[in-house]
């Protein structure tokens, strides 16, 4: 446990340093009287969290003998997209949340319009970061941009959010609920792992292992969240709408083992094996 916490802390620090530099560059190009936008962007980008997605990018790059410096722009990009999604999720037109991780949400501090623009700014900045990377080949940049766009877009994270909105007014079926989680939560987790493979210049077998690992980890992550939130979201469709707490716990363990099996035979996979177990064991 101590080892994985150290890894998460180290990768989070690397990602945060990269993001702060990137947004500082945006601020420097903005007239002082208009810097509320980069301030709003940085406010949410510095919102805390374990930075699981950047860690997946960095660790899969390392697993396949890649250079961490090549992974960092991609790790930062996926975290920028994740942060934008949180800002928009918190808006009154979506989940209407007042706090996130113990802090006022972006729109509570900067107003709804600026929060909306901050999310837009983070999303578009993510693609600029990839294209501006000196460590990636032109081919890797194109592949990474498409990977991120596909997994963040209408057939990925955003599509999952739309299903979630529909689910606020009607009960989703088991298959619809699974699809929502594969997209809303799972798509960006899977993308993060695959971006690490791109940074490493890995082969297709590596991509298959990363995809299997991330897909199973992503579902297990959501199942665990639903168990932890039990009783707090009675009106929403969750995994506990279709199974008991005990069945959900067993399912999370099964998914976690599938994730581990995807990478355990690859030399140097110990960190990813431990990460899968850590994510599934969050105070359940």
PDB file of N, CA and C in Angstrom, residues 61-97:
ATOM      1  N   UNK A  61       3.540   3.787 -19.986  1.00  0.00           N
ATOM      2  CA  UNK A  61       4.707   4.187 -20.763  1.00  0.00           C
ATOM      3  C   UNK A  61       5.959   3.518 -20.203  1.00  0.00           C
ATOM      4  N   UNK A  62       6.117   3.552 -18.893  1.00  0.00           N
ATOM      5  CA  UNK A  62       7.277   2.931 -18.248  1.00  0.00           C
ATOM      6  C   UNK A  62       7.269   1.415 -18.440  1.00  0.00           C
ATOM      7  N   UNK A  63       6.078   0.813 -18.361  1.00  0.00           N
ATOM      8  CA  UNK A  63       5.972  -0.640 -18.495  1.00  0.00           C
ATOM      9  C   UNK A  63       6.539  -1.119 -19.823  1.00  0.00           C
ATOM     10  N   UNK A  64       6.315  -0.325 -20.866  1.00  0.00           N
ATOM     11  CA  UNK A  64       6.782  -0.714 -22.200  1.00  0.00           C
ATOM     12  C   UNK A  64       8.030   0.065 -22.613  1.00  0.00           C
ATOM     13  N   UNK A  65       8.848   0.389 -21.593  1.00  0.00           N
ATOM     14  CA  UNK A  65      10.200   0.940 -21.783  1.00  0.00           C
ATOM     15  C   UNK A  65      10.213   2.305 -22.453  1.00  0.00           C
ATOM     16  N   UNK A  66       9.178   3.083 -22.231  1.00  0.00           N
ATOM     17  CA  UNK A  66       9.138   4.428 -22.791  1.00  0.00           C
ATOM     18  C   UNK A  66       9.779   5.459 -21.880  1.00  0.00           C
ATOM     19  N   UNK A  67       9.962   6.653 -22.398  1.00  0.00           N
ATOM     20  CA  UNK A  67      10.542   7.774 -21.672  1.00  0.00           C
ATOM     21  C   UNK A  67       9.416   8.542 -20.967  1.00  0.00           C
ATOM     22  N   UNK A  68       9.543   8.720 -19.666  1.00  0.00           N
ATOM     23  CA  UNK A  68       8.520   9.442 -18.906  1.00  0.00           C
ATOM     24  C   UNK A  68       8.306  10.848 -19.452  1.00  0.00           C
ATOM     25  N   UNK A  69       9.370  11.466 -19.957  1.00  0.00           N
ATOM     26  CA  UNK A  69       9.246  12.818 -20.522  1.00  0.00           C
ATOM     27  C   UNK A  69       8.306  12.839 -21.724  1.00  0.00           C
ATOM     28  N   UNK A  70       8.230  11.734 -22.442  1.00  0.00           N
ATOM     29  CA  UNK A  70       7.300  11.637 -23.573  1.00  0.00           C
ATOM     30  C   UNK A  70       5.876  11.431 -23.076  1.00  0.00           C
ATOM     31  N   UNK A  71       5.742  10.786 -21.915  1.00  0.00           N
ATOM     32  CA  UNK A  71       4.411  10.508 -21.369  1.00  0.00           C
ATOM     33  C   UNK A  71       3.785  11.726 -20.706  1.00  0.00           C
ATOM     34  N   UNK A  72       4.617  12.617 -20.154  1.00  0.00           N
ATOM     35  CA  UNK A  72       4.084  13.731 -19.354  1.00  0.00           C
ATOM     36  C   UNK A  72       3.105  14.639 -20.101  1.00  0.00           C
ATOM     37  N   UNK A  73       3.393  15.048 -21.357  1.00  0.00           N
ATOM     38  CA  UNK A  73       2.401  15.871 -22.059  1.00  0.00           C
ATOM     39  C   UNK A  73       1.068  15.158 -22.237  1.00  0.00           C
ATOM     40  N   UNK A  74       1.111  13.850 -22.443  1.00  0.00           N
ATOM     41  CA  UNK A  74      -0.115  13.078 -22.613  1.00  0.00           C
ATOM     42  C   UNK A  74      -0.830  12.898 -21.273  1.00  0.00           C
ATOM     43  N   UNK A  75      -0.048  12.698 -20.212  1.00  0.00           N
ATOM     44  CA  UNK A  75      -0.637  12.598 -18.870  1.00  0.00           C
ATOM     45  C   UNK A  75      -1.326  13.908 -18.501  1.00  0.00           C
ATOM     46  N   UNK A  76      -0.664  15.014 -18.808  1.00  0.00           N
ATOM     47  CA  UNK A  76      -1.252  16.329 -18.528  1.00  0.00           C
ATOM     48  C   UNK A  76      -2.509  16.539 -19.366  1.00  0.00           C
ATOM     49  N   UNK A  77      -2.457  16.153 -20.622  1.00  0.00           N
ATOM     50  CA  UNK A  77      -3.603  16.350 -21.523  1.00  0.00           C
ATOM     51  C   UNK A  77      -4.828  15.595 -21.037  1.00  0.00           C
ATOM     52  N   UNK A  78      -4.650  14.344 -20.627  1.00  0.00           N
ATOM     53  CA  UNK A  78      -5.811  13.564 -20.179  1.00  0.00           C
ATOM     54  C   UNK A  78      -6.358  14.128 -18.878  1.00  0.00           C
ATOM     55  N   UNK A  79      -5.490  14.674 -18.029  1.00  0.00           N
ATOM     56  CA  UNK A  79      -5.970  15.277 -16.785  1.00  0.00           C
ATOM     57  C   UNK A  79      -6.676  16.600 -17.046  1.00  0.00           C
ATOM     58  N   UNK A  80      -6.228  17.355 -18.035  1.00  0.00           N
ATOM     59  CA  UNK A  80      -6.921  18.587 -18.415  1.00  0.00           C
ATOM     60  C   UNK A  80      -8.338  18.280 -18.888  1.00  0.00           C
ATOM     61  N   UNK A  81      -8.484  17.223 -19.680  1.00  0.00           N
ATOM     62  CA  UNK A  81      -9.816  16.831 -20.154  1.00  0.00           C
ATOM     63  C   UNK A  81     -10.680  16.371 -18.984  1.00  0.00           C
ATOM     64  N   UNK A  82     -10.099  15.592 -18.093  1.00  0.00           N
ATOM     65  CA  UNK A  82     -10.845  15.142 -16.920  1.00  0.00           C
ATOM     66  C   UNK A  82     -11.308  16.336 -16.088  1.00  0.00           C
ATOM     67  N   UNK A  83     -10.432  17.315 -15.899  1.00  0.00           N
ATOM     68  CA  UNK A  83     -10.776  18.490 -15.090  1.00  0.00           C
ATOM     69  C   UNK A  83     -11.879  19.303 -15.750  1.00  0.00           C
ATOM     70  N   UNK A  84     -11.791  19.463 -17.062  1.00  0.00           N
ATOM     71  CA  UNK A  84     -12.868  20.177 -17.770  1.00  0.00           C
ATOM     72  C   UNK A  84     -14.210  19.491 -17.549  1.00  0.00           C
ATOM     73  N   UNK A  85     -14.199  18.162 -17.589  1.00  0.00           N
ATOM     74  CA  UNK A  85     -15.460  17.423 -17.428  1.00  0.00           C
ATOM     75  C   UNK A  85     -16.041  17.632 -16.028  1.00  0.00           C
ATOM     76  N   UNK A  86     -15.178  17.753 -15.028  1.00  0.00           N
ATOM     77  CA  UNK A  86     -15.651  17.975 -13.660  1.00  0.00           C
ATOM     78  C   UNK A  86     -16.268  19.362 -13.508  1.00  0.00           C
ATOM     79  N   UNK A  87     -15.626  20.373 -14.115  1.00  0.00           N
ATOM     80  CA  UNK A  87     -16.185  21.733 -14.063  1.00  0.00           C
ATOM     81  C   UNK A  87     -17.581  21.753 -14.659  1.00  0.00           C
ATOM     82  N   UNK A  88     -17.729  21.139 -15.826  1.00  0.00           N
ATOM     83  CA  UNK A  88     -19.027  21.135 -16.497  1.00  0.00           C
ATOM     84  C   UNK A  88     -20.046  20.268 -15.752  1.00  0.00           C
ATOM     85  N   UNK A  89     -19.604  19.141 -15.187  1.00  0.00           N
ATOM     86  CA  UNK A  89     -20.518  18.289 -14.422  1.00  0.00           C
ATOM     87  C   UNK A  89     -21.105  19.031 -13.230  1.00  0.00           C
ATOM     88  N   UNK A  90     -20.322  19.927 -12.638  1.00  0.00           N
ATOM     89  CA  UNK A  90     -20.758  20.637 -11.433  1.00  0.00           C
ATOM     90  C   UNK A  90     -21.713  21.793 -11.715  1.00  0.00           C
ATOM     91  N   UNK A  91     -21.828  22.216 -12.968  1.00  0.00           N
ATOM     92  CA  UNK A  91     -22.648  23.372 -13.310  1.00  0.00           C
ATOM     93  C   UNK A  91     -24.126  23.158 -12.953  1.00  0.00           C
ATOM     94  N   UNK A  92     -24.863  24.233 -12.704  1.00  0.00           N
ATOM     95  CA  UNK A  92     -26.288  24.107 -12.366  1.00  0.00           C
ATOM     96  C   UNK A  92     -27.109  23.336 -13.400  1.00  0.00           C
ATOM     97  N   UNK A  93     -26.733  23.425 -14.666  1.00  0.00           N
ATOM     98  CA  UNK A  93     -27.490  22.721 -15.706  1.00  0.00           C
ATOM     99  C   UNK A  93     -27.204  21.219 -15.717  1.00  0.00           C
ATOM    100  N   UNK A  94     -26.201  20.794 -14.952  1.00  0.00           N
ATOM    101  CA  UNK A  94     -25.861  19.363 -14.892  1.00  0.00           C
ATOM    102  C   UNK A  94     -26.158  18.848 -13.484  1.00  0.00           C
ATOM    103  N   UNK A  95     -25.101  18.680 -12.654  1.00  0.00           N
ATOM    104  CA  UNK A  95     -25.313  18.124 -11.314  1.00  0.00           C
ATOM    105  C   UNK A  95     -25.572  19.186 -10.250  1.00  0.00           C
ATOM    106  N   UNK A  96     -25.277  20.437 -10.578  1.00  0.00           N
ATOM    107  CA  UNK A  96     -25.541  21.563  -9.669  1.00  0.00           C
ATOM    108  C   UNK A  96     -24.895  21.350  -8.295  1.00  0.00           C
ATOM    109  N   UNK A  97     -23.592  21.097  -8.294  1.00  0.00           N
ATOM    110  CA  UNK A  97     -22.866  20.865  -7.047  1.00  0.00           C
ATOM    111  C   UNK A  97     -22.191  22.145  -6.562  1.00  0.00           C
TER     112      UNK A  97
END
